[in-house]
């Protein structure tokens, strides 16, 4: 699946002269091209890898197995490499039904992200060279989407970046049929920036990316929540709290996960912390009320639900519902009975 | 024939509607999930950002030049939906942060964005699809 990647030196020089002229032209059109400039990728790739203080000149993520891809199956192969590295034993062929779209003859980025979640791993997208090198230096392989062709004749391809070499100006990746392929940084960046430098980390939930930011990490972990992976979600929020102990979102998340794992006391504790962090926000009071009610602490539950309704906000209808339910059904045993009743009748 | 099946079918229908109602009931009484919590937080941040943007001195100047009532523009922001706010906030991300001292071209970009945003908010133009018109 490779399109001619390497060009001769003469061609390269001609290219760069052409690009310089283009540079001037685009400077005039800066105004129209504003989003392009600010999209996170350099418009004209440099020969050398960007340097950062404290980052080693050479790095290689250890323990990334290589799977040679079958035709059109670069998505499943790349994901299998990342998943196996993260501790999930899975073959590319097992992933094909989860990520491959036959009609498109390829795998979508969102499908890779979703499949990572289904295997209990956090998919964390990154963009740009700086985070890419930082993650590889931290020992994390990165799935990258490359366009090996041109923008008008695309040949999309997934590879896994496993290392870089500053001195040689090379990026090392498992790609296609080649393990540990050495690609010049210039060629890599040329093909990578056509996907707006899209990269994906596939991590165990308790391992934060080196370049983790609070909100994107929490959103990525909340994806696990949606697939019902509550243990993984709890671990992800726990990792967030180690880095950002005052994170409101992480306390809410860990409260929700513990509730689903039937650890009511720990859940209530987490929601209490959240109410202290954002005393004007009704959501933690609403959730705390539900937990307290199930613990049989009706008085406290009513007070907390009442507080949520007083604080109001866009979710006021939900808060009111919570308050009414607690008023109507004091102990949680009654609630269970009510809910079970109709299902028993279906069985008859 | 029809009379024979009409009874079981109607029972089935009534029953399935009953189930439907129950499931909706249960969903509403659930805890607020983390995605919703995060979305609500993001909206708050977006709202504050857009409001702060409209409160900026250079942006106010543009509004005065255009004869726009600043208080009215702020009110319109308050009535925007979450998705609309997110889009405005995202467009603002693509603008340079300072707005002054970066250069005339950049200043012009901010200027045009502000004018169009404000006139959109006031219902005079309809450039941004994300601005809702309440009239």
Short mmCIF file of C-alpha atoms in Angstrom, two decimals:
data_model
loop_
_atom_site.label_atom_id
_atom_site.label_comp_id
_atom_site.label_asym_id
_atom_site.label_seq_id
_atom_site.Cartn_x
_atom_site.Cartn_y
_atom_site.Cartn_z
CA UNK A 1 0.00 0.00 0.00
CA UNK A 2 2.92 2.33 -0.44
CA UNK A 3 2.96 5.24 -2.80
CA UNK A 4 6.35 6.67 -3.79
CA UNK A 5 7.52 8.34 -0.64
CA UNK A 6 11.09 9.33 -1.28
CA UNK A 7 12.05 12.04 -3.74
CA UNK A 8 15.47 12.91 -5.07
CA UNK A 9 17.45 15.72 -3.51
CA UNK A 10 17.14 17.87 -6.63
CA UNK A 11 13.42 17.51 -6.55
CA UNK A 12 13.40 18.41 -2.88
CA UNK A 13 15.31 21.63 -3.49
CA UNK A 14 13.01 22.59 -6.32
CA UNK A 15 10.16 21.81 -4.03
CA UNK A 16 11.40 24.03 -1.24
CA UNK A 17 11.97 26.94 -3.66
CA UNK A 18 8.45 26.50 -4.88
CA UNK A 19 7.23 26.40 -1.30
CA UNK A 20 9.03 29.64 -0.47
CA UNK A 21 7.26 31.43 -3.27
CA UNK A 22 4.06 29.89 -2.00
CA UNK A 23 4.89 31.13 1.43
CA UNK A 24 4.94 34.74 0.27
CA UNK A 25 1.70 34.33 -1.58
CA UNK A 26 0.00 32.80 1.38
CA UNK A 27 1.28 35.53 3.66
CA UNK A 28 -0.85 37.87 1.58
CA UNK A 29 -3.78 35.58 2.01
CA UNK A 30 -3.07 35.02 5.70
CA UNK A 31 -6.45 36.33 6.55
CA UNK A 32 -8.33 33.75 4.52
CA UNK A 33 -6.03 30.93 5.50
CA UNK A 34 -6.14 31.74 9.20
CA UNK A 35 -7.65 28.41 10.30
CA UNK A 36 -5.01 26.53 8.29
CA UNK A 37 -2.21 28.26 10.13
CA UNK A 38 -3.67 27.60 13.49
CA UNK A 39 -4.61 23.96 12.99
CA UNK A 40 -1.63 22.70 14.96
CA UNK A 41 0.53 21.34 12.12
CA UNK A 42 3.37 23.23 10.53
CA UNK A 43 2.44 24.15 6.99
CA UNK A 44 5.94 23.48 5.70
CA UNK A 45 7.70 20.65 7.44
CA UNK A 46 11.23 21.10 8.67
CA UNK A 47 14.02 18.59 8.12
CA UNK A 48 14.74 18.23 11.80
CA UNK A 49 12.61 16.94 14.59
CA UNK A 50 11.53 19.64 17.03
CA UNK A 51 13.69 19.75 20.14
CA UNK A 52 12.43 20.09 23.65
CA UNK A 53 14.44 20.53 26.83
CA UNK A 54 14.69 17.32 28.79
CA UNK A 55 13.57 15.09 25.92
CA UNK A 56 16.07 12.39 24.94
CA UNK A 57 17.65 12.53 21.45
CA UNK A 58 16.59 8.98 20.79
CA UNK A 59 13.65 7.03 22.10
CA UNK A 60 11.94 3.73 21.48
CA UNK A 61 8.74 2.44 23.04
CA UNK A 62 9.45 -1.04 24.39
CA UNK A 63 7.25 -4.08 24.00
CA UNK A 64 5.26 -3.13 20.91
CA UNK A 65 4.67 -6.32 18.89
CA UNK A 66 4.45 -6.15 15.10
CA UNK A 67 1.57 -7.54 13.07
CA UNK A 68 1.96 -7.51 9.30
CA UNK A 69 -1.27 -6.23 7.81
CA UNK A 70 -3.40 -8.04 5.29
CA UNK A 71 -4.81 -6.15 2.35
CA UNK A 72 -6.74 -3.04 3.46
CA UNK A 73 -6.38 -4.14 7.10
CA UNK A 74 -3.96 -1.49 8.37
CA UNK A 75 -6.56 -0.29 10.92
CA UNK A 76 -6.99 -3.63 12.72
CA UNK A 77 -3.24 -4.30 12.52
CA UNK A 78 -2.28 -0.92 14.02
CA UNK A 79 -4.90 -1.23 16.76
CA UNK A 80 -3.79 -4.79 17.57
CA UNK A 81 -0.20 -3.61 18.04
CA UNK A 82 -1.26 -0.83 20.40
CA UNK A 83 -3.70 -3.06 22.31
CA UNK A 84 -1.15 -5.85 22.77
CA UNK A 85 1.36 -3.32 24.03
CA UNK A 86 -1.24 -2.12 26.57
CA UNK A 87 -1.78 -5.68 27.80
CA UNK A 88 -4.77 -6.86 25.77
CA UNK A 89 -3.98 -10.09 23.90
CA UNK A 90 -5.83 -9.76 20.60
CA UNK A 91 -5.16 -10.60 16.95
CA UNK A 92 -5.81 -8.19 14.06
CA UNK A 93 -8.34 -10.62 12.57
CA UNK A 94 -10.40 -10.43 15.80
CA UNK A 95 -10.54 -6.66 15.46
CA UNK A 96 -11.62 -6.57 11.82
CA UNK A 97 -15.35 -6.90 12.53
CA UNK A 98 -15.04 -4.17 15.17
CA UNK A 99 -13.27 -1.52 13.11
CA UNK A 100 -13.30 -2.34 9.39
CA UNK A 101 -15.98 -0.84 7.15
CA UNK A 102 -16.11 -2.93 3.95
CA UNK A 103 -17.97 -0.26 1.99
CA UNK A 104 -15.20 2.26 2.65
CA UNK A 105 -12.42 -0.31 2.21
CA UNK A 106 -10.87 1.01 5.39
CA UNK A 107 -11.28 1.75 9.07
CA UNK A 108 -12.56 5.02 10.46
CA UNK A 109 -10.74 6.88 13.23
CA UNK A 110 -13.85 6.82 15.40
CA UNK A 111 -14.07 3.05 14.95
CA UNK A 112 -10.52 2.61 16.30
CA UNK A 113 -11.38 4.80 19.26
CA UNK A 114 -14.58 2.85 19.96
CA UNK A 115 -12.86 -0.53 19.65
CA UNK A 116 -10.13 0.53 22.09
CA UNK A 117 -12.88 1.36 24.59
CA UNK A 118 -14.60 -1.96 24.05
CA UNK A 119 -11.38 -3.64 25.12
CA UNK A 120 -11.25 -1.59 28.30
CA UNK A 121 -8.56 0.81 27.10
CA UNK A 122 -8.67 4.61 27.00
CA UNK A 123 -8.33 6.07 23.52
CA UNK A 124 -6.69 9.49 23.78
CA UNK A 125 -6.31 11.45 20.51
CA UNK A 126 -3.34 13.77 20.07
CA UNK A 127 -2.37 16.16 17.29
CA UNK A 128 1.04 17.43 16.23
CA UNK A 129 4.72 16.54 16.49
CA UNK A 130 5.38 17.88 19.97
CA UNK A 131 2.91 15.59 21.75
CA UNK A 132 3.88 12.70 19.46
CA UNK A 133 7.56 12.84 20.43
CA UNK A 134 6.76 13.45 24.09
CA UNK A 135 4.53 10.35 24.18
CA UNK A 136 7.06 8.14 22.40
CA UNK A 137 9.75 9.38 24.79
CA UNK A 138 7.45 8.32 27.65
CA UNK A 139 7.32 4.82 26.13
CA UNK A 140 3.84 5.08 24.60
CA UNK A 141 3.32 3.88 21.00
CA UNK A 142 1.11 6.20 18.93
CA UNK A 143 -1.25 5.13 16.14
CA UNK A 144 -0.98 7.70 13.35
CA UNK A 145 -3.12 8.29 10.28
CA UNK A 146 -1.01 8.98 7.20
CA UNK A 147 -1.97 9.87 3.67
CA UNK A 148 0.67 8.19 1.54
CA UNK A 149 -0.74 9.67 -1.67
CA UNK A 150 -1.83 13.22 -2.35
CA UNK A 151 -4.71 15.18 -0.98
CA UNK A 152 -6.44 14.74 -4.36
CA UNK A 153 -5.46 11.06 -4.68
CA UNK A 154 -5.52 9.82 -1.13
CA UNK A 155 -4.03 6.58 0.10
CA UNK A 156 -4.93 6.55 3.75
CA UNK A 157 -2.87 4.37 6.00
CA UNK A 158 -2.52 3.65 9.73
CA UNK A 159 0.88 3.01 11.22
CA UNK A 160 2.23 2.88 14.77
CA UNK A 161 5.04 5.25 15.73
CA UNK A 162 7.33 3.44 18.16
CA UNK A 163 10.43 5.59 18.16
CA UNK A 164 12.43 8.51 16.85
CA UNK A 165 16.05 9.42 16.30
CA UNK A 166 16.94 13.10 16.53
CA UNK A 167 20.41 12.73 15.04
CA UNK A 168 19.27 10.83 11.96
CA UNK A 169 16.12 12.92 11.68
CA UNK A 170 14.03 9.79 11.57
CA UNK A 171 10.75 8.49 12.88
CA UNK A 172 10.51 4.75 13.47
CA UNK A 173 7.21 2.99 12.92
CA UNK A 174 5.55 -0.37 12.52
CA UNK A 175 3.70 0.04 9.27
CA UNK A 176 2.15 -2.17 6.62
CA UNK A 177 4.47 -5.13 6.04
CA UNK A 178 7.54 -3.53 7.62
CA UNK A 179 8.48 -3.75 11.27
CA UNK A 180 10.52 -0.83 12.67
CA UNK A 181 10.58 1.10 9.41
CA UNK A 182 12.87 4.15 9.51
CA UNK A 183 11.22 7.09 7.79
CA UNK A 184 12.78 10.51 7.37
CA UNK A 185 11.00 13.07 9.51
CA UNK A 186 10.28 15.21 6.46
CA UNK A 187 8.51 12.43 4.59
CA UNK A 188 6.68 11.36 7.73
CA UNK A 189 5.42 14.85 8.41
CA UNK A 190 4.43 15.37 4.77
CA UNK A 191 2.21 12.32 4.86
CA UNK A 192 1.01 12.86 8.42
CA UNK A 193 -0.15 16.44 8.13
CA UNK A 194 -2.70 15.50 5.50
CA UNK A 195 -4.65 13.96 8.36
CA UNK A 196 -4.09 17.14 10.39
CA UNK A 197 -1.49 15.19 12.35
CA UNK A 198 -3.99 12.80 13.88
CA UNK A 199 -2.59 10.42 16.46
CA UNK A 200 -4.18 8.03 18.93
CA UNK A 201 -2.88 6.68 22.22
CA UNK A 202 -4.32 3.42 23.52
CA UNK A 203 -3.59 3.24 27.22
CA UNK A 204 -4.54 1.21 30.27
CA UNK A 205 -6.95 3.46 32.23
CA UNK A 206 -4.57 3.94 35.15
CA UNK A 207 -1.80 5.31 32.92
CA UNK A 208 -1.95 9.00 32.06
CA UNK A 209 -0.51 10.23 28.76
CA UNK A 210 2.68 12.26 29.14
CA UNK A 211 0.89 15.20 27.52
CA UNK A 212 -2.42 14.64 29.34
CA UNK A 213 -4.72 17.59 29.84
CA UNK A 214 -7.50 17.45 32.35
CA UNK A 215 -10.59 17.93 30.23
CA UNK A 216 -9.67 15.73 27.25
CA UNK A 217 -8.53 12.94 29.59
CA UNK A 218 -11.79 13.03 31.53
CA UNK A 219 -13.76 13.02 28.27
CA UNK A 220 -11.75 10.01 27.08
CA UNK A 221 -12.42 8.14 30.33
CA UNK A 222 -16.13 9.05 30.17
CA UNK A 223 -16.10 7.06 26.90
CA UNK A 224 -15.37 3.93 28.95
CA UNK A 225 -18.32 4.79 31.12
CA UNK A 226 -20.59 4.76 28.09
CA UNK A 227 -19.56 1.19 27.26
CA UNK A 228 -20.29 0.14 30.85
CA UNK A 229 -16.64 -0.43 31.82
CA UNK A 230 -17.02 0.94 35.31
CA UNK A 231 -13.85 -0.53 36.80
CA UNK A 232 -11.75 0.92 34.02
CA UNK A 233 -13.55 4.25 34.32
CA UNK A 234 -12.90 4.34 38.08
CA UNK A 235 -9.19 3.67 37.45
CA UNK A 236 -9.08 6.44 34.84
CA UNK A 237 -10.70 8.99 37.15
CA UNK A 238 -8.40 7.82 39.94
CA UNK A 239 -5.36 8.52 37.75
CA UNK A 240 -6.80 11.97 36.99
CA UNK A 241 -7.17 12.71 40.70
CA UNK A 242 -3.54 11.82 41.36
CA UNK A 243 -2.51 14.50 38.85
CA UNK A 244 -5.33 17.00 39.47
CA UNK A 245 -6.58 16.46 43.05
CA UNK A 246 -9.02 19.37 42.74
CA UNK A 247 -10.67 18.14 39.53
CA UNK A 248 -14.42 18.50 39.86
CA UNK A 249 -15.08 16.32 36.82
CA UNK A 250 -12.85 13.54 38.13
CA UNK A 251 -14.59 13.50 41.54
CA UNK A 252 -17.98 13.36 39.79
CA UNK A 253 -16.74 10.57 37.54
CA UNK A 254 -15.32 8.49 40.36
CA UNK A 255 -18.54 8.99 42.31
CA UNK A 256 -20.58 7.72 39.38
CA UNK A 257 -18.28 4.73 38.81
CA UNK A 258 -18.28 3.71 42.48
CA UNK A 259 -22.07 3.97 42.51
CA UNK A 260 -22.28 1.59 39.55
CA UNK A 261 -19.84 -0.76 41.30
CA UNK A 262 -22.19 -0.73 44.35
CA UNK A 263 -19.69 1.00 46.63
CA UNK A 264 -22.23 3.48 48.01
CA UNK A 265 -20.16 4.84 50.90
CA UNK A 266 -17.18 5.68 48.69
CA UNK A 267 -19.51 7.10 46.05
CA UNK A 268 -21.17 9.43 48.57
CA UNK A 269 -17.74 10.54 49.75
CA UNK A 270 -16.71 11.45 46.18
CA UNK A 271 -19.89 13.43 45.54
CA UNK A 272 -19.37 15.26 48.84
CA UNK A 273 -15.92 16.32 47.67
CA UNK A 274 -17.50 17.52 44.42
CA UNK A 275 -20.08 19.63 46.29
CA UNK A 276 -17.24 21.29 48.19
CA UNK A 277 -15.39 22.08 44.96
CA UNK A 278 -18.46 23.56 43.24
CA UNK A 279 -20.98 24.50 45.93
CA UNK A 280 -23.12 26.40 43.39
CA UNK A 281 -23.51 23.41 41.07
CA UNK A 282 -26.65 21.30 41.57
CA UNK A 283 -25.39 18.13 39.85
CA UNK A 284 -23.25 16.71 42.69
CA UNK A 285 -26.07 17.41 45.17
CA UNK A 286 -28.50 15.55 42.90
CA UNK A 287 -26.26 12.49 42.62
CA UNK A 288 -25.37 12.58 46.31
CA UNK A 289 -29.10 12.60 47.13
CA UNK A 290 -29.65 9.41 45.12
CA UNK A 291 -26.79 7.62 46.85
CA UNK A 292 -27.87 8.73 50.32
CA UNK A 293 -31.39 7.57 49.61
CA UNK A 294 -30.17 4.14 48.61
CA UNK A 295 -28.09 4.03 51.77
CA UNK A 296 -31.33 4.58 53.68
CA UNK A 297 -30.28 8.05 54.90
CA UNK A 298 -33.55 9.64 53.91
CA UNK A 299 -33.26 12.88 55.81
CA UNK A 300 -29.87 13.75 54.36
CA UNK A 301 -31.02 12.60 50.94
CA UNK A 302 -33.99 14.97 51.03
CA UNK A 303 -31.81 17.89 52.11
CA UNK A 304 -29.34 17.23 49.31
CA UNK A 305 -32.06 16.89 46.65
CA UNK A 306 -33.66 20.06 47.94
CA UNK A 307 -30.34 21.88 47.61
CA UNK A 308 -29.99 20.73 44.00
CA UNK A 309 -33.46 22.07 43.15
CA UNK A 310 -32.65 25.39 44.84
CA UNK A 311 -29.46 25.76 42.82
CA UNK A 312 -31.35 25.00 39.61
CA UNK A 313 -29.70 25.30 36.21
CA UNK A 314 -30.36 23.54 32.92
CA UNK A 315 -30.90 20.17 34.63
CA UNK A 316 -33.51 21.47 37.06
CA UNK A 317 -36.15 19.05 35.69
CA UNK A 318 -33.95 16.09 36.63
CA UNK A 319 -33.29 17.53 40.09
CA UNK A 320 -37.03 17.96 40.68
CA UNK A 321 -37.60 14.37 39.58
CA UNK A 322 -35.00 13.15 42.05
CA UNK A 323 -36.57 15.12 44.88
CA UNK A 324 -40.04 13.80 44.09
CA UNK A 325 -38.87 10.21 43.89
CA UNK A 326 -37.11 10.43 47.21
CA UNK A 327 -40.26 11.93 48.72
CA UNK A 328 -42.43 9.22 47.21
CA UNK A 329 -40.22 6.19 47.84
CA UNK A 330 -38.25 6.44 51.03
CA UNK A 331 -36.23 3.23 51.11
CA UNK A 332 -34.51 1.76 48.09
CA UNK A 333 -35.96 -1.72 48.71
CA UNK A 334 -39.38 -0.44 47.71
CA UNK A 335 -37.97 1.02 44.52
CA UNK A 336 -36.52 -2.33 43.52
CA UNK A 337 -39.84 -4.08 44.11
CA UNK A 338 -41.67 -1.60 41.91
CA UNK A 339 -39.22 -2.01 39.09
CA UNK A 340 -39.19 -5.79 39.22
CA UNK A 341 -42.94 -6.13 39.15
CA UNK A 342 -43.62 -5.63 35.43
CA UNK A 343 -40.75 -7.79 34.27
CA UNK A 344 -42.06 -10.70 36.31
CA UNK A 345 -45.33 -10.34 34.50
CA UNK A 346 -43.66 -10.49 31.08
CA UNK A 347 -42.14 -13.80 32.02
CA UNK A 348 -45.58 -15.30 32.69
CA UNK B 1 -59.98 -13.47 11.20
CA UNK B 2 -59.20 -9.86 11.98
CA UNK B 3 -61.39 -10.02 15.05
CA UNK B 4 -59.46 -13.02 16.28
CA UNK B 5 -56.05 -11.41 16.20
CA UNK B 6 -57.13 -7.93 17.17
CA UNK B 7 -57.32 -8.76 20.85
CA UNK B 8 -53.88 -10.30 21.38
CA UNK B 9 -52.29 -7.65 19.18
CA UNK B 10 -53.88 -4.83 21.11
CA UNK B 11 -52.81 -6.41 24.38
CA UNK B 12 -49.29 -6.66 23.08
CA UNK B 13 -49.35 -3.05 21.97
CA UNK B 14 -50.72 -1.77 25.24
CA UNK B 15 -48.16 -3.76 27.10
CA UNK B 16 -45.23 -2.61 25.00
CA UNK B 17 -46.29 0.99 25.48
CA UNK B 18 -46.40 0.37 29.21
CA UNK B 19 -42.82 -0.89 29.11
CA UNK B 20 -41.80 2.12 27.07
CA UNK B 21 -43.23 4.47 29.64
CA UNK B 22 -41.48 2.66 32.49
CA UNK B 23 -38.09 2.75 30.82
CA UNK B 24 -38.35 6.49 30.17
CA UNK B 25 -39.30 6.95 33.79
CA UNK B 26 -36.29 5.01 35.00
CA UNK B 27 -33.92 6.88 32.68
CA UNK B 28 -35.04 10.24 33.97
CA UNK B 29 -34.51 9.30 37.58
CA UNK B 30 -30.96 8.16 36.97
CA UNK B 31 -27.89 9.90 38.26
CA UNK B 32 -26.44 12.60 36.03
CA UNK B 33 -23.65 10.84 34.15
CA UNK B 34 -20.12 12.16 33.82
CA UNK B 35 -20.39 13.09 30.14
CA UNK B 36 -23.27 15.41 31.01
CA UNK B 37 -21.26 16.89 33.88
CA UNK B 38 -18.32 17.58 31.55
CA UNK B 39 -20.58 19.04 28.85
CA UNK B 40 -22.20 21.38 31.38
CA UNK B 41 -18.80 22.55 32.54
CA UNK B 42 -17.66 23.17 28.99
CA UNK B 43 -20.78 25.23 28.28
CA UNK B 44 -20.14 27.38 31.33
CA UNK B 45 -16.57 28.02 30.17
CA UNK B 46 -17.73 28.82 26.63
CA UNK B 47 -20.37 31.23 27.89
CA UNK B 48 -17.87 33.04 30.08
CA UNK B 49 -15.36 33.23 27.22
CA UNK B 50 -17.82 34.66 24.72
CA UNK B 51 -19.11 37.16 27.27
CA UNK B 52 -15.55 38.17 28.14
CA UNK B 53 -14.76 38.55 24.43
CA UNK B 54 -17.68 40.92 23.94
CA UNK B 55 -16.54 42.81 27.02
CA UNK B 56 -13.05 43.42 25.62
CA UNK B 57 -12.14 47.05 25.04
CA UNK B 58 -11.23 46.67 21.35
CA UNK B 59 -14.37 44.66 20.69
CA UNK B 60 -16.48 47.31 22.43
CA UNK B 61 -14.90 49.95 20.24
CA UNK B 62 -15.95 48.02 17.14
CA UNK B 63 -19.46 47.73 18.49
CA UNK B 64 -19.68 51.46 19.15
CA UNK B 65 -18.39 52.22 15.65
CA UNK B 66 -21.08 49.98 14.25
CA UNK B 67 -23.73 51.58 16.39
CA UNK B 68 -24.48 48.38 18.23
CA UNK B 69 -25.81 48.34 21.77
CA UNK B 70 -23.27 46.33 23.79
CA UNK B 71 -25.77 45.37 26.47
CA UNK B 72 -28.10 43.96 23.85
CA UNK B 73 -25.30 41.87 22.33
CA UNK B 74 -24.53 40.41 25.77
CA UNK B 75 -28.20 39.56 26.23
CA UNK B 76 -28.21 37.68 22.95
CA UNK B 77 -25.23 35.65 24.09
CA UNK B 78 -27.17 34.64 27.17
CA UNK B 79 -29.90 33.19 24.97
CA UNK B 80 -27.62 31.07 22.80
CA UNK B 81 -27.78 27.30 23.07
CA UNK B 82 -24.88 25.13 24.22
CA UNK B 83 -23.96 23.96 20.73
CA UNK B 84 -24.03 27.52 19.36
CA UNK B 85 -21.81 28.75 22.16
CA UNK B 86 -19.37 25.93 21.58
CA UNK B 87 -19.09 26.86 17.91
CA UNK B 88 -18.55 30.55 18.62
CA UNK B 89 -15.96 29.69 21.23
CA UNK B 90 -14.21 27.42 18.73
CA UNK B 91 -14.18 30.15 16.10
CA UNK B 92 -12.69 32.45 18.70
CA UNK B 93 -9.92 29.89 19.26
CA UNK B 94 -8.83 30.47 15.70
CA UNK B 95 -8.44 34.18 16.35
CA UNK B 96 -5.25 35.54 17.87
CA UNK B 97 -5.57 36.00 21.60
CA UNK B 98 -4.30 39.55 21.95
CA UNK B 99 -5.96 41.39 19.13
CA UNK B 100 -3.49 44.26 19.29
CA UNK B 101 0.20 44.54 18.50
CA UNK B 102 0.14 41.47 16.27
CA UNK B 103 -0.45 43.26 13.01
CA UNK B 104 -3.00 45.02 10.91
CA UNK B 105 -4.17 41.89 9.08
CA UNK B 106 -4.84 40.05 12.29
CA UNK B 107 -6.63 43.07 13.68
CA UNK B 108 -8.82 43.10 10.59
CA UNK B 109 -9.73 39.45 11.05
CA UNK B 110 -10.85 40.12 14.59
CA UNK B 111 -12.70 43.21 13.42
CA UNK B 112 -14.63 41.33 10.75
CA UNK B 113 -15.42 38.46 13.07
CA UNK B 114 -16.75 40.82 15.70
CA UNK B 115 -18.87 42.81 13.27
CA UNK B 116 -20.38 39.74 11.70
CA UNK B 117 -20.93 38.02 15.02
CA UNK B 118 -22.65 41.02 16.49
CA UNK B 119 -24.77 41.80 13.47
CA UNK B 120 -25.71 38.14 13.33
CA UNK B 121 -26.71 38.24 16.96
CA UNK B 122 -28.83 41.28 16.29
CA UNK B 123 -30.48 39.61 13.32
CA UNK B 124 -29.16 42.01 10.68
CA UNK B 125 -27.05 39.42 8.88
CA UNK B 126 -26.96 35.65 8.79
CA UNK B 127 -23.37 34.65 8.18
CA UNK B 128 -22.82 32.23 11.03
CA UNK B 129 -25.09 29.24 10.83
CA UNK B 130 -24.62 28.76 14.56
CA UNK B 131 -26.35 31.95 15.56
CA UNK B 132 -30.02 31.38 16.17
CA UNK B 133 -32.55 34.06 15.41
CA UNK B 134 -35.21 34.53 17.97
CA UNK B 135 -37.60 36.44 15.78
#
